[in-house]
Short mmCIF file of C-alpha atoms in Angstrom, two decimals:
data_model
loop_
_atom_site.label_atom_id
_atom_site.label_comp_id
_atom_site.label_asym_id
_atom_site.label_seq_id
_atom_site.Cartn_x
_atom_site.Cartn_y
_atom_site.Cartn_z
CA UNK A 1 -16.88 -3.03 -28.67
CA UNK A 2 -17.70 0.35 -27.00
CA UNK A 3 -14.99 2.56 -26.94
CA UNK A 4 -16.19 4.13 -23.91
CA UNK A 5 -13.69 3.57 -20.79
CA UNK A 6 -15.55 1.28 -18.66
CA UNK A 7 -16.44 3.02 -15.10
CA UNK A 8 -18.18 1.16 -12.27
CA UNK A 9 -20.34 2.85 -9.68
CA UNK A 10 -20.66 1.26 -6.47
CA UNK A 11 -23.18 2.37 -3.29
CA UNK A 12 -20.73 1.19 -0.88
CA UNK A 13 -16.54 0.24 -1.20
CA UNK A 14 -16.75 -3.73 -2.06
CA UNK A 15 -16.05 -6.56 -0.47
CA UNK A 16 -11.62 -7.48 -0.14
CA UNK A 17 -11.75 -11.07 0.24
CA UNK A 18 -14.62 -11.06 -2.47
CA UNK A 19 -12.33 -9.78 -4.65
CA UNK A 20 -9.42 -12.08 -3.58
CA UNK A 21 -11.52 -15.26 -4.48
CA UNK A 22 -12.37 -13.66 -7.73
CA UNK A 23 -8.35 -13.27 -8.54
CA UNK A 24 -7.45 -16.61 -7.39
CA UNK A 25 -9.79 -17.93 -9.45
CA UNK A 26 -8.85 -15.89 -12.84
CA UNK A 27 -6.95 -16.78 -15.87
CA UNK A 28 -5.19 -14.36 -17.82
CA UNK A 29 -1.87 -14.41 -19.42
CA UNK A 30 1.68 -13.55 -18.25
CA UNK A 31 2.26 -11.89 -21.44
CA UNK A 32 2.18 -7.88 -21.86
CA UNK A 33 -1.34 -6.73 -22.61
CA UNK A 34 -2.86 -3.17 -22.97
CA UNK A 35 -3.90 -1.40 -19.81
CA UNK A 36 -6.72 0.75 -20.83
CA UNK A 37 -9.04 3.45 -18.37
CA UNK A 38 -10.69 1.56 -15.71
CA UNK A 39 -12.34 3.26 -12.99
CA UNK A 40 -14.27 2.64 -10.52
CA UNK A 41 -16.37 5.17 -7.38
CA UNK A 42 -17.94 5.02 -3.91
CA UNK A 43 -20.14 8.30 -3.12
CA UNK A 44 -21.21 9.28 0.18
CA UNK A 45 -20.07 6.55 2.57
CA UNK A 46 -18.31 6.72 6.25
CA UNK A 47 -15.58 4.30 7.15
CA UNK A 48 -16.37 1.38 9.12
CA UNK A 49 -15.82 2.48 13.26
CA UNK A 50 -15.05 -1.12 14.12
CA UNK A 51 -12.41 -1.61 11.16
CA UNK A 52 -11.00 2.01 12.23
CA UNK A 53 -10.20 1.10 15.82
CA UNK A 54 -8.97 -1.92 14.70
CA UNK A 55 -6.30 -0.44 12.14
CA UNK A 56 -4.85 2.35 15.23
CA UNK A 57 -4.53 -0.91 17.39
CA UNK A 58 -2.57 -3.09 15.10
CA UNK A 59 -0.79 0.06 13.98
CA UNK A 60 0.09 1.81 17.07
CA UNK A 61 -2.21 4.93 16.19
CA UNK A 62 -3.61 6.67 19.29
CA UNK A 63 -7.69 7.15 19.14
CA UNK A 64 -7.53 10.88 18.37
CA UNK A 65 -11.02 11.76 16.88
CA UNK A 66 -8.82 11.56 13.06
CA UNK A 67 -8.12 9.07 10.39
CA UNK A 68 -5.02 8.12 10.69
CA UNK A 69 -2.73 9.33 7.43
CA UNK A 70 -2.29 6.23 5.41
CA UNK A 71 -5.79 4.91 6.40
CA UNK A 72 -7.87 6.34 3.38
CA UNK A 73 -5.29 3.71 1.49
CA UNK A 74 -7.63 0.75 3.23
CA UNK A 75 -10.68 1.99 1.69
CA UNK A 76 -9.51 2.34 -1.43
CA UNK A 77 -7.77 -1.21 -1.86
CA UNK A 78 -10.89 -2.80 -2.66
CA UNK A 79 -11.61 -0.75 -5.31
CA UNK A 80 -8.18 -1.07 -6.76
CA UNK A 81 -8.78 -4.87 -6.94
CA UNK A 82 -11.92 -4.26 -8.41
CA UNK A 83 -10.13 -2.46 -11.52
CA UNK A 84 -7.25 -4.76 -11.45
CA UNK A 85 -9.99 -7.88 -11.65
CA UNK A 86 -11.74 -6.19 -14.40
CA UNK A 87 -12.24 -8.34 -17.64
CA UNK A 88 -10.47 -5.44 -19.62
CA UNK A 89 -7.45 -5.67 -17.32
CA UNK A 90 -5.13 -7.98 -18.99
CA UNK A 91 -3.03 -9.53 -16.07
CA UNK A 92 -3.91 -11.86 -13.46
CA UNK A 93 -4.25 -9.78 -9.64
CA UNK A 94 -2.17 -12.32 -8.33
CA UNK A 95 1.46 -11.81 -8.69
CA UNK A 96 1.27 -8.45 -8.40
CA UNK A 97 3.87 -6.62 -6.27
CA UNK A 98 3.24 -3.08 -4.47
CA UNK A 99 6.54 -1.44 -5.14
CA UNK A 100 5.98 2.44 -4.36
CA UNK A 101 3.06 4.29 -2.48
CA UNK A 102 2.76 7.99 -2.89
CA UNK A 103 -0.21 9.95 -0.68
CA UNK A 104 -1.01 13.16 -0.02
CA UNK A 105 -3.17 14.98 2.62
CA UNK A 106 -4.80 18.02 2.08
CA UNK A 107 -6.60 18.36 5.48
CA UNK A 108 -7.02 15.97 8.46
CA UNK A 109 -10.28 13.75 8.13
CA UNK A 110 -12.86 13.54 11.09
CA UNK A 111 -13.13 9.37 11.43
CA UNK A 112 -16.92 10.22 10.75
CA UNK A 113 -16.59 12.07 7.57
CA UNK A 114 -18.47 11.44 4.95
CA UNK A 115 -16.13 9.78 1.89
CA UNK A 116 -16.66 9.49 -1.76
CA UNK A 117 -12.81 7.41 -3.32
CA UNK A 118 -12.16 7.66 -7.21
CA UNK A 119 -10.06 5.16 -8.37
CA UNK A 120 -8.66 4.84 -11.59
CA UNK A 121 -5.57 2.53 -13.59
CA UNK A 122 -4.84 3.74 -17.23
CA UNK A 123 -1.13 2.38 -19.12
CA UNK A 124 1.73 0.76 -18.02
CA UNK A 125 5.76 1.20 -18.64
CA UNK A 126 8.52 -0.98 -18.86
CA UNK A 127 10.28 -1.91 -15.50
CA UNK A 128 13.41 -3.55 -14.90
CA UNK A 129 11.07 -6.82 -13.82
CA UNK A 130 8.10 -6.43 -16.04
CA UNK A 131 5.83 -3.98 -16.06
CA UNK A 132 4.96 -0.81 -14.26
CA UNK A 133 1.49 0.79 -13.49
CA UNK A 134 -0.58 3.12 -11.46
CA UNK A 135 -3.40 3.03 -9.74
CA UNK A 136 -4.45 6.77 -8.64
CA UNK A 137 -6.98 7.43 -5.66
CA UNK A 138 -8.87 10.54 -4.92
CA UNK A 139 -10.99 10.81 -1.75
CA UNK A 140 -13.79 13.99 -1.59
CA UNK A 141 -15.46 14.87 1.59
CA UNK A 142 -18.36 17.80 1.34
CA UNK A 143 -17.35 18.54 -2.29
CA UNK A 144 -13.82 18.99 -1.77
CA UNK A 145 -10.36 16.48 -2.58
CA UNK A 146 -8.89 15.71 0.41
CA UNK A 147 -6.79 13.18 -0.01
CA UNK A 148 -5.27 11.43 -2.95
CA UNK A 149 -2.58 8.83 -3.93
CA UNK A 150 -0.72 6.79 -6.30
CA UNK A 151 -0.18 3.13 -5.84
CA UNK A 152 2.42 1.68 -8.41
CA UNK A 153 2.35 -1.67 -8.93
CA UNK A 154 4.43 -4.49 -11.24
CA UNK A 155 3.62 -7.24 -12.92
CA UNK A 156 6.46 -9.23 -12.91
CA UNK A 157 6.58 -11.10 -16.71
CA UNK A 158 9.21 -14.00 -17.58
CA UNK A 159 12.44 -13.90 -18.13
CA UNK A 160 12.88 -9.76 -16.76
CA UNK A 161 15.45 -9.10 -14.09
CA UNK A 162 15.45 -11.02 -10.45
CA UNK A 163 12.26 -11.55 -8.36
CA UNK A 164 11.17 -8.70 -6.30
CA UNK A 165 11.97 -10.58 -3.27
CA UNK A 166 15.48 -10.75 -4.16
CA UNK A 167 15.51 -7.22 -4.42
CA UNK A 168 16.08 -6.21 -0.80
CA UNK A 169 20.25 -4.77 -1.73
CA UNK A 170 22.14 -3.07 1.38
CA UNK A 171 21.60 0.67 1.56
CA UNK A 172 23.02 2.95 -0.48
CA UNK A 173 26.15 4.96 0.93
CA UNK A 174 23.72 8.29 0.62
CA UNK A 175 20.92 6.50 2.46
CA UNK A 176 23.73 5.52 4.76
CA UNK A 177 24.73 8.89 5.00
CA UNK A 178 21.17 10.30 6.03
CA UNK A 179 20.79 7.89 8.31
CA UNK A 180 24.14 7.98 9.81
CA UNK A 181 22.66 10.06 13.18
CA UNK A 182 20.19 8.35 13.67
CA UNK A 183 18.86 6.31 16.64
CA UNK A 184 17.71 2.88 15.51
CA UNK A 185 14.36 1.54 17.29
CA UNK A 186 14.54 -2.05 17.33
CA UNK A 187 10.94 -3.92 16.66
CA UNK A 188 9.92 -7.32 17.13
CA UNK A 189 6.87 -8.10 14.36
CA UNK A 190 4.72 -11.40 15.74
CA UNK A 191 4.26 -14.00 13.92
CA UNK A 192 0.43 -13.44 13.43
CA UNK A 193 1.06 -9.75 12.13
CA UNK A 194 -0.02 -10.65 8.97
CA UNK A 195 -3.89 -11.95 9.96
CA UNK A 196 -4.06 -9.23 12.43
CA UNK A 197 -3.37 -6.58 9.66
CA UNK A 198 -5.59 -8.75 7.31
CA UNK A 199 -8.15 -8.75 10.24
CA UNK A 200 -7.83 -4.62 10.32
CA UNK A 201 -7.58 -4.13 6.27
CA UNK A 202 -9.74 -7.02 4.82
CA UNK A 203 -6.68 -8.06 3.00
CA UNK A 204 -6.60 -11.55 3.56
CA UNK A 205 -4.02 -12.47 0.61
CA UNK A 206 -2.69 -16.01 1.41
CA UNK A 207 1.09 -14.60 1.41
CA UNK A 208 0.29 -12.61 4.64
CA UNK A 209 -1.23 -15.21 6.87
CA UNK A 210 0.66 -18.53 7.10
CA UNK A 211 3.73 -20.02 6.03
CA UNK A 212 2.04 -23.12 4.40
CA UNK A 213 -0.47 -20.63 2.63
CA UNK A 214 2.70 -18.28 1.38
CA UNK A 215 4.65 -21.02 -0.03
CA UNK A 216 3.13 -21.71 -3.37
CA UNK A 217 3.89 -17.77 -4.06
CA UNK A 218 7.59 -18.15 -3.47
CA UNK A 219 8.06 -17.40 0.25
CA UNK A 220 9.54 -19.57 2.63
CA UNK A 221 6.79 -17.87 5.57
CA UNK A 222 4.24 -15.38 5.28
CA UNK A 223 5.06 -12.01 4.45
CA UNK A 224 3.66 -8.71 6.20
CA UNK A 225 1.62 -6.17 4.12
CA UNK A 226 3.74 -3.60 2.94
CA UNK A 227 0.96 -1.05 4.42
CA UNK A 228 0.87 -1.97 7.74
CA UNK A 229 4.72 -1.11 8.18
CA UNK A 230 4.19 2.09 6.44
CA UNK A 231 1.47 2.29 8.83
CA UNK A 232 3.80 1.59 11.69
CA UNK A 233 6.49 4.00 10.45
CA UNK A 234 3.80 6.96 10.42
CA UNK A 235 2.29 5.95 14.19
CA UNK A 236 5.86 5.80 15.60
CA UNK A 237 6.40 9.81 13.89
CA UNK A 238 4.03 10.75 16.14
CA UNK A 239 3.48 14.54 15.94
CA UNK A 240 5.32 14.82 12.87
CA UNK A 241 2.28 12.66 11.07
CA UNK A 242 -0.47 14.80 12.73
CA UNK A 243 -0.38 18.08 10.60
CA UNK A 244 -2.61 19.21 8.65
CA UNK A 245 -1.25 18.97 5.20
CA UNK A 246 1.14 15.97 4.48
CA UNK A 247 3.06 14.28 1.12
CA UNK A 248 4.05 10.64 2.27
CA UNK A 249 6.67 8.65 0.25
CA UNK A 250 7.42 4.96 0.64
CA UNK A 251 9.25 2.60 -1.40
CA UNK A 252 9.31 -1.35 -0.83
CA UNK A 253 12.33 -2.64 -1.36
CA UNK A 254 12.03 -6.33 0.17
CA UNK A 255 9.50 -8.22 1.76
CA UNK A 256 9.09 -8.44 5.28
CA UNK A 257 8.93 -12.56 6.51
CA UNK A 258 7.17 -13.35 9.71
CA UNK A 259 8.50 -13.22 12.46
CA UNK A 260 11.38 -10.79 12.26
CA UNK A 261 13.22 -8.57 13.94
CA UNK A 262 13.99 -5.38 12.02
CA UNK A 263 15.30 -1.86 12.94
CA UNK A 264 13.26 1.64 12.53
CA UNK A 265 15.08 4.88 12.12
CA UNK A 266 13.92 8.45 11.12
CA UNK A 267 16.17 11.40 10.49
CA UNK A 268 15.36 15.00 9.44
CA UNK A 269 15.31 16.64 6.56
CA UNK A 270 15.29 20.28 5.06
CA UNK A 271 11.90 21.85 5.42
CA UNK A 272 10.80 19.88 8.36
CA UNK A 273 10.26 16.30 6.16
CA UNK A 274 11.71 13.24 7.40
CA UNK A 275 13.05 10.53 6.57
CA UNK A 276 12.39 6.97 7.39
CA UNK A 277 13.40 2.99 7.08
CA UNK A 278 12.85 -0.36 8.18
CA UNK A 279 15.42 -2.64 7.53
CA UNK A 280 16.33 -6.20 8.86
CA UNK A 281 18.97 -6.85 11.40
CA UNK A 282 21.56 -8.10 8.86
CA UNK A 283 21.43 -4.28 6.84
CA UNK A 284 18.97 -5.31 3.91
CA UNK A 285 16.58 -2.35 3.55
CA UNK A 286 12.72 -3.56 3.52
CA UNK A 287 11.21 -0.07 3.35
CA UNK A 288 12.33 3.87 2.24
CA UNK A 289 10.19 6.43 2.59
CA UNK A 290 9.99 10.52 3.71
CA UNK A 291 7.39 11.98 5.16
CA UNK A 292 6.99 16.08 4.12
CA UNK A 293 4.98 19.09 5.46
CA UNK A 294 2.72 19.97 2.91
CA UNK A 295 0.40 19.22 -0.19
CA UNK A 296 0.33 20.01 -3.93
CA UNK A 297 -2.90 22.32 -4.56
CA UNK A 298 -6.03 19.42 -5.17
CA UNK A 299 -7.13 19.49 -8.87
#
């Protein structure tokens, strides 16, 4: 076998539900395997208008010329299936929980930029549940990184710590503390948020879009993406989302079942970040995040 890490090259970002059907078709084990350098690029390509204005609508984002902040996140799921479907990856795509998002925003995109993404996954850790890893993103336009981010996923493996959607504990009494001022917006998320997200992302995972289709996961009803109500979070910040240079932070703490009513809050932080959370009517926190001013220098 080569020792060379395997690297795909792609003319244009593949297919999501392609790569769906190809992970609910795959076998691989439950048991801890080595996660070696996968990667995978897209060179030269400009999003999709049609699958842009339908993201702002289902996420509140005004048509402003821009791509919204956690958009570039869309483009790049497909490739991260792609290296998470990958022969050399050792765990099955499906069962995989999205537990922390990390992105940062060098400078505003034009919606008809011209994109390259880099995607990469290389080692794991030990988690509580199973296994941690990483998935890192870097988007170029004319030469330069512009946007980048780190999507940590966990393989949950047998026998390690309570399912992840179990793991939706009451805030803490510092998040209750930084929250303590702030007005809660209540939201009302449809029933059909799931395919309408799915519709917007390509993401057409069966836990999103029906109950009947979300059962044999483990849900009692269909879940919402844990994107779209970051996605949410940032439309509803309004200005605050619109600089130029942005670090966004979000942690999923429990899914989201559909319908629901939760409550939104924000409340500000030193150096003009805020923070932000979505939690359900009866105090269990779905979603923790801050949003900051700024970017670490691109590599």
């Amino acid at each position: 076998m080569s020792h060379t890490s395997p690297s795909l090259e792609l003319s244009q970002p593949p297919l999501l539900a392609k790569e769906l059907l190809r992970a609910a078709v795959a076998r691989r084990p439950s048991r801890p395997g080595e996660v070696p350098r996968l990667d995978v690029r897209v060179k030269g390509f400009t999003p999709d208008a049609r699958q842009l204005a339908r993201y702002r609508e289902v996420c509140g984002f005004p048509e402003d010329g821009y791509l919204p902040l956690p958009f570039p996140q869309v483009l790049a799921t497909s490739l991260h299936l792609t290296l998470l479907n990958h022969p050399a990856f050792p765990y099955r795509l499906l069962g995989m929980v999205h537990v922390r998002n990390h992105i940062q925003q060098h400078h505003r995109l034009h919606a008809g930029a011209r994109l390259s993404v880099h995607a990469w996954v290389e080692g794991q850790r030990e988690a509580r549940q199973g296994r941690e890893l990483d998935l890192h993103t870097v988007v170029e336009s004319d030469g330069a990184q512009v946007w980048s981010a780190v999507t940590t996923m966990l393989r949950r493996l047998p026998g390690m710590g309570e399912r992840p959607r179990e793991a939706g504990r009451p805030p803490s009494t510092d998040e209750a503390q930084v929250f303590a001022n702030s007005r809660p917006a209540s939201w009302s998320v449809p029933e059909n948020a799931g395919r309408r997200y799915a519709r917007a992302s390509g993401d057409y995972n069966p836990i999103h879009l029906y109950g009947f289709t979300a059962r044999p996961f483990g849900f009692p009803r269909a879940i919402v993406h844990g994107m779209w109500t970051v996605g949410r979070c940032v439309a509803e910040m309004g200005e605050a989302a619109e600089a130029p240079a942005l670090t966004l932070s979000s942690e999923f703490r429990r899914p989201l079942l559909l319908p629901s009513r939760v409550i939104f809050q924000t409340a500000p932080q030193p150096e003009g970040a805020v923070a932000y959370r979505v939690m359900a009517e009866d105090g269990q926190l779905h979603l923790l995040g801050r949003l900051s001013p700024g970017a670490s220098p691109a590599r």
